[in-house]
Amino acid sequence: MVLGKTITEIRNLLKTKKISREEVFSFFIKRIEKYNPNINAFLTTLRKPESIVSDGLLSGIPLAVKDNFCTKGIRTTASAKVLDNFIPPYESTTTSRLKLAGYELLGKTNMDAWAHGSSTETSDYGPTKNPWDTSRSPGGSSGGTAAAVSAYLAPAGIGSETAGSIRQPASWSGVVGLKPTYGRVSRYGVIAMGSSLDCPGPITRSVEDAAIILQAIAGKDPHDATSASVPVEDYVLKMKEKKTYTIGIAQEYFEGLDEDIKKSLEEAIKIFEKMGFKTKKISLLSPQYSISVYTIIQRAEVMSNLARYDGIRYGNPRSFFGSEAKRRGMLGTYTLSYGYYDAFFKKAQKVRTLIINDFKRVFKDVDFIIGTPTPITALKLGEFEKYSFFGELMDKFNEPAAMSGIPAISLPTGLDRNDLPMSIHLMANYFRESDLLNASYQFEKETDFMGVIKKGIANLK
Amino acid sequence: MSDTKKLTKEEVLHLAKLAGLELSDSEIEKNSEQLSETIDFIKNLEELDTKGVAPTNSVVDLSNVTFEDGEKNERQLSPDEAFSNGKNVKNNAFVVERII
């Protein structure tokens, strides 16, 4: 009865008392027991539903939460052995708000250690495997959540991204991933990677579910000074208004794409046109520059954030850091050190301004910019290790939105020649989440995402 | 393809010292290679003219975020909570190695 159902559909079953919240919870626990030993999406699972909120947006809905969100009394590791036995004494704002909405924490999901990576292979607890093909990566760093949602070990989940860590795994695992505007969702209680970039967001099986979760977690938080006070809209209501938009097509975002992905992106554009959307050719700064800006700024912020893990007050000593964390820390130290600060860090901050201005200019003419979150579909496990910053190169279409802080969404559009999911990617102006969800919802109605999300479960072995 | 001189072992060790990280011999070798590769790549920013461009520290337009007077600090942990993950705690203090 529950298999494949969205949050909205499960809420209806619960409201009409066709099923109890205990039954919903144990349905997912049973699936986790069956499939997780192979997929390794969850690091920790809970035993029973505990929420006392019976009439919230998410009452009775079990969700998968990435293991970098602090959950009071429940082990939180960021998939790093440095925090192997860390039990947070406080709750992240995102999970506090989910609690207020009545959600049930199903478990904490695997990720690249400290969110450093795009494959979930740098996890100190072994890689998560892609449910579509277990010899492949689900993407990352929110790979555990994406794989859990794809394999329906959870109806939906929470990820976080610094640059692409929601959108890329959602794409490789064939589900929906939304990166909100920076500051739309509080970072309080999220184990920090890049403080000027980090952004929590939903990974779901429908656009409506993404809207519901965003509704629950968005808004100003006195515990995060960088959270935005812009009013939160009624995303579900606004999503369903009939609107047409103009989509910008930038050649710079079509370079280096796999042939199948390019074809699927061109087809998606035709579908939007058929739906009555206008398209317009635009030109943007090459995403190549965002790779560099991202690499410099993120590594520098990583180094500042990892400095607190000294093993004195909590956690294990610094000798427990994995090789990726060390590699990032080394570059961050280099670009911040005497003699290099101006050449690298300050230069990157200036180019960041150029990227922001570039988007502001284009958004005067168009509502969205279309592209794809990744130039290729899911890679085999082990491919990433061959290159020192392969993940950054592969995330080049995600990085501009991250550097500028604008919202973006990844939507499934079909399967490639190897039966692996492909996606398109829409970026919007600051705080235009409701328009982004509106266009995505229309696209979903029109295409049902080519059946990708349903096939994900049918495929599972 | 590299036009950057590979970082020397001494340079890598100096960075590791600044970062408070211990590296094995193979990590020193790997870091010197990969750091140089990455530094080579990020130099593409030199192609862009940033004269007179202000640096971006944060993408949100905020300044001087403060607590209201009398606002309750809900973030504050009790001593028990604050020490709950400590391995070596005595008289409400973390025990650290003597440094002088």
XYZ file of C-alpha atoms in Angstrom:
561
model
C 0.000 0.000 0.000
C 2.862 2.386 0.799
C 5.414 1.390 -1.856
C 6.361 4.300 -4.115
C 3.987 6.781 -2.481
C 4.933 10.438 -2.132
C 4.687 12.401 1.122
C 1.361 13.851 -0.032
C -0.024 10.382 -0.738
C 1.149 8.917 2.582
C -0.309 11.916 4.419
C -3.668 11.118 2.794
C -3.463 7.460 3.859
C -2.686 8.574 7.411
C -5.425 11.204 7.509
C -8.068 8.751 6.322
C -6.722 6.215 8.851
C -6.077 3.613 6.160
C -2.717 3.098 7.813
C -1.127 4.010 11.141
C 2.114 5.939 11.557
C 3.667 2.856 13.209
C 2.848 0.841 10.093
C 4.344 3.490 7.819
C 7.489 3.636 9.931
C 7.965 -0.120 10.087
C 7.341 -0.395 6.334
C 10.475 1.694 5.728
C 12.496 -0.006 8.464
C 11.780 -3.354 6.816
C 12.923 -2.048 3.444
C 16.062 -0.652 5.054
C 16.765 -4.027 6.691
C 16.391 -5.726 3.328
C 18.254 -3.350 1.022
C 20.590 -1.257 3.153
C 23.259 -3.948 3.673
C 23.869 -3.740 -0.072
C 23.282 -0.032 -0.707
C 24.763 1.407 2.528
C 22.588 4.510 2.461
C 21.945 4.634 6.234
C 24.573 4.806 8.969
C 22.072 4.924 11.847
C 18.384 4.015 11.918
C 15.758 4.614 14.582
C 13.390 2.064 15.998
C 10.012 3.646 16.253
C 8.071 6.816 15.504
C 8.320 9.354 18.303
C 6.627 12.523 17.133
C 3.861 13.974 19.270
C 2.732 16.459 16.608
C -0.323 14.945 14.988
C -1.517 17.696 12.669
C 1.687 19.073 11.140
C 2.705 19.299 7.501
C 4.776 16.156 7.900
C 3.009 14.282 10.699
C 3.819 10.596 10.544
C 6.214 10.979 7.597
C 9.563 9.263 8.166
C 12.479 11.078 6.519
C 16.118 10.259 5.853
C 18.465 12.961 7.163
C 22.046 13.416 6.043
C 24.477 12.673 8.846
C 25.857 16.214 9.000
C 22.684 17.549 10.656
C 23.028 17.500 14.443
C 20.243 15.461 16.012
C 20.084 15.724 19.790
C 20.942 12.431 21.464
C 21.441 10.636 18.142
C 24.920 9.930 16.824
C 26.019 12.406 14.136
C 29.300 11.729 12.338
C 29.340 13.610 9.012
C 30.664 10.184 7.903
C 34.000 11.060 9.511
C 35.764 8.863 12.094
C 36.863 12.043 13.882
C 33.233 12.235 15.038
C 32.725 8.468 15.286
C 31.073 8.652 18.699
C 29.750 12.209 18.714
C 26.296 12.549 20.266
C 25.098 16.128 19.683
C 23.767 17.917 22.782
C 21.617 20.120 20.537
C 19.388 19.892 17.473
C 19.926 21.549 14.076
C 17.305 24.128 13.112
C 16.347 22.108 10.031
C 15.527 18.990 12.060
C 13.914 21.080 14.851
C 11.575 22.536 12.271
C 10.872 19.121 10.779
C 10.007 17.982 14.315
C 7.606 20.878 14.714
C 5.998 19.761 11.438
C 5.576 16.266 12.919
C 8.192 14.336 10.929
C 9.678 11.066 12.094
C 13.440 10.706 11.929
C 13.964 7.402 10.124
C 17.732 7.481 10.203
C 20.932 9.313 9.375
C 22.427 8.856 5.951
C 25.887 8.270 4.586
C 27.792 11.033 2.821
C 31.268 11.952 1.736
C 33.227 12.525 4.939
C 32.622 16.157 6.021
C 30.679 16.440 2.707
C 34.027 16.539 0.888
C 33.233 14.859 -2.383
C 30.736 14.127 -5.131
C 30.504 10.348 -4.909
C 29.991 9.332 -1.236
C 33.225 7.358 -1.651
C 35.216 9.460 0.801
C 32.898 8.327 3.642
C 34.849 6.709 6.475
C 32.032 4.119 6.621
C 32.296 2.808 3.072
C 30.670 4.113 -0.104
C 26.944 4.237 -0.739
C 25.973 2.349 -3.883
C 23.668 3.574 -6.604
C 20.371 1.616 -6.459
C 20.202 1.770 -10.278
C 23.487 -0.124 -10.598
C 25.322 -1.081 -7.436
C 28.706 -1.004 -9.176
C 28.195 2.755 -9.522
C 28.226 5.791 -7.264
C 24.940 7.472 -6.293
C 26.767 10.804 -6.474
C 27.446 12.957 -3.456
C 27.983 14.314 -1.053
C 24.306 13.685 -0.127
C 24.562 10.244 -1.771
C 23.039 8.358 1.155
C 19.871 10.443 1.144
C 19.584 10.326 -2.665
C 20.071 6.546 -2.780
C 17.570 6.052 0.092
C 14.908 8.092 -1.713
C 15.636 6.444 -5.062
C 15.395 2.920 -3.585
C 12.379 3.990 -1.518
C 14.084 3.238 1.778
C 12.588 6.625 2.687
C 9.810 8.565 0.962
C 12.021 11.680 0.941
C 14.996 13.122 2.732
C 17.221 16.007 3.651
C 20.535 16.736 2.012
C 22.830 19.705 2.070
C 24.969 21.257 -0.526
C 28.006 23.423 -0.769
C 28.135 23.141 -4.561
C 26.019 20.438 -6.145
C 25.788 17.992 -3.232
C 21.982 17.873 -3.453
C 21.477 18.323 -7.198
C 24.170 15.951 -8.467
C 23.267 12.888 -6.330
C 19.564 13.551 -7.007
C 20.425 13.475 -10.701
C 22.566 10.316 -10.592
C 19.967 8.540 -8.442
C 16.991 9.637 -10.540
C 15.063 11.815 -8.052
C 14.278 15.514 -7.459
C 16.824 17.720 -5.649
C 16.292 21.341 -4.609
C 19.021 23.729 -3.531
C 17.332 26.783 -1.993
C 18.784 30.303 -2.013
C 21.700 30.651 0.408
C 20.202 31.854 3.710
C 16.687 30.593 2.916
C 17.275 27.610 5.216
C 19.265 27.952 8.439
C 22.710 26.372 8.697
C 22.530 26.130 12.504
C 23.541 22.655 13.620
C 24.803 21.558 10.210
C 28.410 20.415 10.452
C 29.977 23.197 8.421
C 31.941 22.790 5.240
C 31.889 26.141 3.406
C 30.113 28.639 5.631
C 29.383 31.144 2.865
C 28.020 28.364 0.632
C 26.311 25.637 2.703
C 22.624 25.162 2.062
C 20.241 22.473 3.379
C 17.518 21.240 1.036
C 15.125 18.411 0.152
C 15.642 15.313 -2.017
C 12.248 13.916 -3.024
C 10.144 11.855 -5.423
C 7.901 14.744 -6.487
C 8.042 18.511 -6.819
C 5.185 18.886 -4.343
C 7.165 16.956 -1.729
C 10.110 19.300 -2.248
C 7.738 22.246 -1.752
C 6.309 20.724 1.456
C 9.725 20.090 2.984
C 11.013 23.533 1.995
C 7.901 25.019 3.588
C 8.740 23.242 6.839
C 12.425 24.183 7.008
C 12.677 27.660 5.396
C 12.838 30.973 7.219
C 14.814 33.316 9.416
C 16.562 31.669 12.337
C 17.940 33.726 15.226
C 20.592 31.006 15.668
C 22.039 31.598 12.201
C 22.989 35.214 11.602
C 23.312 34.567 7.856
C 19.747 33.291 7.481
C 17.513 35.575 5.436
C 14.513 37.483 6.763
C 12.775 37.535 3.339
C 9.217 36.241 3.998
C 8.589 32.545 3.276
C 5.902 31.991 0.632
C 3.221 29.307 0.523
C 5.166 27.109 -1.863
C 2.532 24.423 -2.416
C -0.175 26.980 -3.170
C 2.031 29.097 -5.442
C 3.358 26.019 -7.190
C -0.101 25.227 -8.519
C -0.892 28.637 -10.019
C -0.888 28.558 -13.798
C 2.040 30.636 -14.984
C 4.289 30.814 -17.995
C 7.903 31.805 -17.856
C 10.895 32.642 -20.004
C 13.778 30.192 -19.953
C 17.279 31.340 -20.786
C 19.520 29.072 -22.830
C 23.238 29.738 -22.453
C 25.640 27.999 -24.826
C 28.256 27.955 -22.055
C 26.087 25.414 -20.201
C 25.932 23.024 -23.158
C 29.654 22.501 -23.534
C 31.173 19.107 -22.768
C 27.878 17.275 -22.255
C 27.484 13.574 -22.872
C 25.544 13.044 -26.106
C 22.505 11.409 -24.472
C 22.294 14.121 -21.822
C 22.519 16.832 -24.458
C 19.730 15.223 -26.443
C 17.536 14.868 -23.386
C 18.166 18.510 -22.442
C 17.174 19.656 -25.939
C 14.011 17.562 -25.736
C 13.175 19.084 -22.350
C 13.494 22.565 -23.863
C 11.026 21.549 -26.608
C 8.632 20.260 -23.952
C 8.783 23.594 -22.095
C 8.107 25.401 -25.381
C 5.150 23.126 -26.042
C 3.880 23.974 -22.558
C 3.826 27.651 -23.585
C 7.125 28.752 -22.014
C 9.259 31.210 -23.977
C 12.934 30.538 -24.555
C 15.675 33.050 -25.092
C 19.334 32.715 -26.027
C 21.609 34.303 -23.436
C 25.312 34.381 -22.694
C 26.968 33.803 -19.319
C 30.475 33.623 -17.889
C 31.990 30.210 -18.519
C 31.339 27.815 -15.612
C 35.064 26.972 -15.839
C 35.750 30.042 -13.703
C 33.278 28.933 -11.064
C 35.282 25.737 -10.637
C 38.296 27.796 -9.634
C 36.410 30.256 -7.455
C 34.692 27.359 -5.745
C 37.882 25.385 -5.243
C 39.648 28.337 -3.644
C 36.840 29.639 -1.433
C 35.532 26.274 -0.347
C 38.998 24.921 0.548
C 39.732 28.053 2.576
C 36.432 27.812 4.434
C 36.937 24.063 4.919
C 40.240 24.751 6.602
C 38.716 27.305 8.967
C 35.863 24.960 9.822
C 37.998 21.859 10.345
C 40.331 23.765 12.663
C 37.861 23.246 15.515
C 38.228 19.466 15.366
C 41.162 19.225 17.718
C 39.933 16.215 19.684
C 40.219 18.130 22.951
C 36.595 18.875 23.817
C 34.932 16.147 21.769
C 35.689 13.752 18.947
C 38.879 11.969 18.002
C 42.278 13.614 17.378
C 43.310 15.112 14.030
C 45.164 11.942 13.077
C 41.706 10.516 12.301
C 41.233 12.852 9.319
C 40.884 11.004 6.016
C 43.003 11.817 2.978
C 40.396 14.016 1.273
C 39.986 16.273 4.314
C 43.767 16.570 4.512
C 44.022 17.336 0.808
C 41.426 20.102 1.091
C 42.923 21.507 4.247
C 46.324 21.714 2.587
C 45.072 23.766 -0.360
C 42.960 25.955 1.920
C 46.036 26.652 4.006
C 48.043 27.424 0.860
C 45.565 29.918 -0.620
C 45.131 31.691 2.714
C 48.793 31.846 3.571
C 51.094 34.812 3.382
C 51.965 35.798 -0.171
C 49.125 33.858 -1.788
C 46.088 35.418 -0.168
C 45.747 38.248 -2.719
C 46.629 36.097 -5.715
C 44.125 33.382 -4.890
C 41.601 34.027 -2.117
C 40.961 37.702 -2.764
C 40.982 37.202 -6.534
C 38.403 34.411 -6.133
C 36.193 36.678 -4.010
C 36.320 39.313 -6.739
C 35.440 36.832 -9.458
C 32.590 35.716 -7.218
C 31.253 39.276 -7.549
C 31.543 38.994 -11.342
C 29.541 35.733 -11.295
C 26.816 37.347 -9.149
C 26.597 40.414 -11.417
C 26.464 38.152 -14.457
C 23.401 36.336 -13.098
C 21.716 39.577 -11.997
C 22.116 40.929 -15.548
C 20.611 37.827 -17.163
C 17.696 37.535 -14.716
C 16.428 40.902 -15.953
C 15.492 39.116 -19.184
C 14.688 35.541 -18.192
C 13.090 33.712 -15.255
C 15.271 30.608 -15.372
C 18.469 29.331 -16.871
C 18.289 25.753 -18.086
C 21.085 23.214 -18.147
C 21.996 19.903 -16.605
C 23.399 19.275 -13.119
C 26.111 16.940 -14.436
C 27.749 16.444 -17.836
C 27.693 12.638 -17.393
C 25.537 9.988 -15.701
C 26.602 7.923 -12.668
C 30.228 6.792 -12.720
C 31.558 3.457 -11.518
C 32.800 3.413 -7.940
C 36.524 4.131 -7.865
C 36.608 6.527 -10.853
C 36.791 9.635 -8.692
C 39.944 8.703 -6.862
C 42.000 8.895 -10.022
C 41.916 12.693 -10.125
C 42.644 15.266 -7.465
C 39.572 17.406 -7.946
C 37.441 15.454 -10.353
C 34.335 16.188 -8.292
C 34.826 19.920 -8.753
C 35.212 19.474 -12.516
C 32.107 17.276 -12.672
C 30.136 19.799 -10.637
C 30.959 22.718 -12.912
C 27.324 23.323 -13.864
C 26.295 23.336 -10.186
C 29.018 25.636 -8.931
C 27.819 28.951 -10.441
C 24.515 28.731 -8.490
C 26.449 27.844 -5.353
C 28.957 30.673 -5.741
C 26.212 33.239 -6.318
C 23.780 31.704 -3.803
C 20.825 31.492 -6.218
C 18.309 28.590 -5.993
C 18.294 25.676 -8.435
C 16.538 22.362 -8.930
C 17.439 19.053 -10.539
C 14.616 17.137 -12.313
C 14.772 13.648 -13.896
C 14.328 13.550 -17.683
C 14.890 9.951 -18.738
C 17.470 7.201 -18.975
C 20.660 7.103 -21.019
C 22.007 4.218 -23.155
C 23.121 2.386 -19.969
C 19.699 2.770 -18.314
C 21.036 5.373 -15.905
C 18.981 8.434 -14.930
C 19.603 11.841 -16.515
C 18.338 15.237 -15.326
C 17.843 18.831 -16.260
C 18.699 21.734 -14.056
C 16.874 25.048 -13.628
C 18.414 28.044 -11.877
C 16.373 31.059 -10.742
C 16.968 34.486 -9.236
C 17.392 34.930 -5.455
C 14.392 33.758 -3.372
C 12.392 32.733 -6.447
C 11.872 29.202 -5.089
C 8.127 29.384 -5.636
C 8.597 30.102 -9.360
C 11.223 27.379 -9.608
C 8.800 24.914 -8.004
C 5.936 26.174 -10.170
C 7.806 25.524 -13.440
C 9.114 22.182 -12.132
C 5.627 21.108 -11.103
C 4.297 21.933 -14.565
C 7.131 19.952 -16.145
C 6.356 17.005 -13.846
C 2.638 17.135 -14.776
C 3.537 17.184 -18.447
C 6.173 14.416 -18.416
C 5.885 12.415 -15.155
C 9.698 12.667 -15.403
C 9.513 10.028 -18.169
C 8.641 7.454 -15.509
C 12.205 7.576 -14.115
C 11.261 7.787 -10.433
C 8.936 4.773 -10.597
C 11.436 2.729 -12.594
C 13.969 3.303 -9.829
C 12.058 0.973 -7.507
C 11.128 -1.585 -10.159
C 14.811 -1.845 -11.008
C 15.927 -2.649 -7.469
C 17.450 -6.027 -6.785
C 50.922 20.478 -18.966
C 52.000 21.916 -15.653
C 53.656 25.313 -15.669
C 53.722 25.487 -11.884
C 56.776 24.137 -10.192
C 55.851 21.086 -8.178
C 55.691 21.999 -4.499
C 58.775 20.787 -2.667
C 58.638 18.382 0.232
C 59.621 21.248 2.545
C 56.756 23.422 1.281
C 54.248 20.603 1.758
C 55.536 19.924 5.284
C 55.317 23.623 6.119
C 51.670 23.717 4.980
C 50.941 20.555 6.969
C 52.429 22.192 10.049
C 50.289 25.306 9.586
C 47.208 23.102 9.099
C 48.003 20.926 12.114
C 48.009 17.772 10.001
C 50.365 14.828 10.033
C 51.169 13.390 6.620
C 52.725 10.049 5.746
C 55.522 9.903 3.142
C 53.120 8.787 0.429
C 50.688 11.568 1.384
C 53.490 14.123 1.131
C 54.320 12.900 -2.377
C 50.647 12.796 -3.423
C 49.883 16.218 -1.972
C 52.842 17.829 -3.662
C 51.655 16.493 -7.019
C 47.932 17.153 -6.613
C 48.309 20.556 -4.992
C 50.436 21.669 -7.916
C 47.876 20.359 -10.412
C 45.036 22.153 -8.649
C 46.976 25.407 -8.308
C 47.706 25.191 -12.029
C 44.005 24.927 -12.803
C 42.783 27.720 -10.551
C 45.174 30.143 -12.205
C 42.598 30.519 -14.984
C 41.101 33.313 -12.857
C 43.995 35.490 -14.004
C 42.233 35.663 -17.386
C 39.487 37.808 -15.859
C 39.865 41.518 -15.245
C 38.816 42.286 -11.681
C 40.209 45.802 -11.444
C 37.885 47.893 -9.280
C 35.652 44.908 -8.463
C 34.724 44.583 -4.788
C 35.275 41.134 -3.243
C 32.201 39.136 -2.126
C 32.415 37.805 1.417
C 28.805 36.788 1.674
C 25.995 36.578 -0.856
C 23.416 37.756 1.667
C 23.035 41.437 2.233
C 23.327 41.558 5.999
C 25.231 43.661 8.482
C 25.476 43.926 12.242
C 23.185 41.060 13.185
C 22.594 41.336 16.925
C 20.468 39.871 19.666
C 17.631 42.061 20.884
C 18.120 43.307 24.453
C 16.705 40.838 26.916
C 16.300 38.098 24.307
C 16.642 34.614 25.745
C 19.720 32.765 24.528
C 18.213 29.419 23.633
C 21.476 28.174 22.186
C 23.160 28.034 25.555
C 24.054 24.522 26.699
C 24.061 23.423 30.324
C 27.500 22.375 31.646
C 26.364 18.732 31.546
C 25.412 19.070 27.891
C 28.569 20.950 26.977
C 30.783 18.271 28.545
C 28.702 15.326 27.400
C 31.129 14.347 24.618
C 34.317 15.111 26.548
C 36.699 12.225 27.141
C 38.697 13.840 29.889
C 36.661 16.230 32.041
C 37.455 17.332 35.579
C 35.617 19.866 37.776
C 33.643 21.236 34.825
C 36.740 21.740 32.676
C 38.351 19.922 29.750
C 41.687 18.431 30.699
C 44.408 19.308 28.179
C 48.064 18.439 27.916
C 50.450 20.736 29.688
C 52.128 23.025 27.149
C 54.593 25.000 29.273
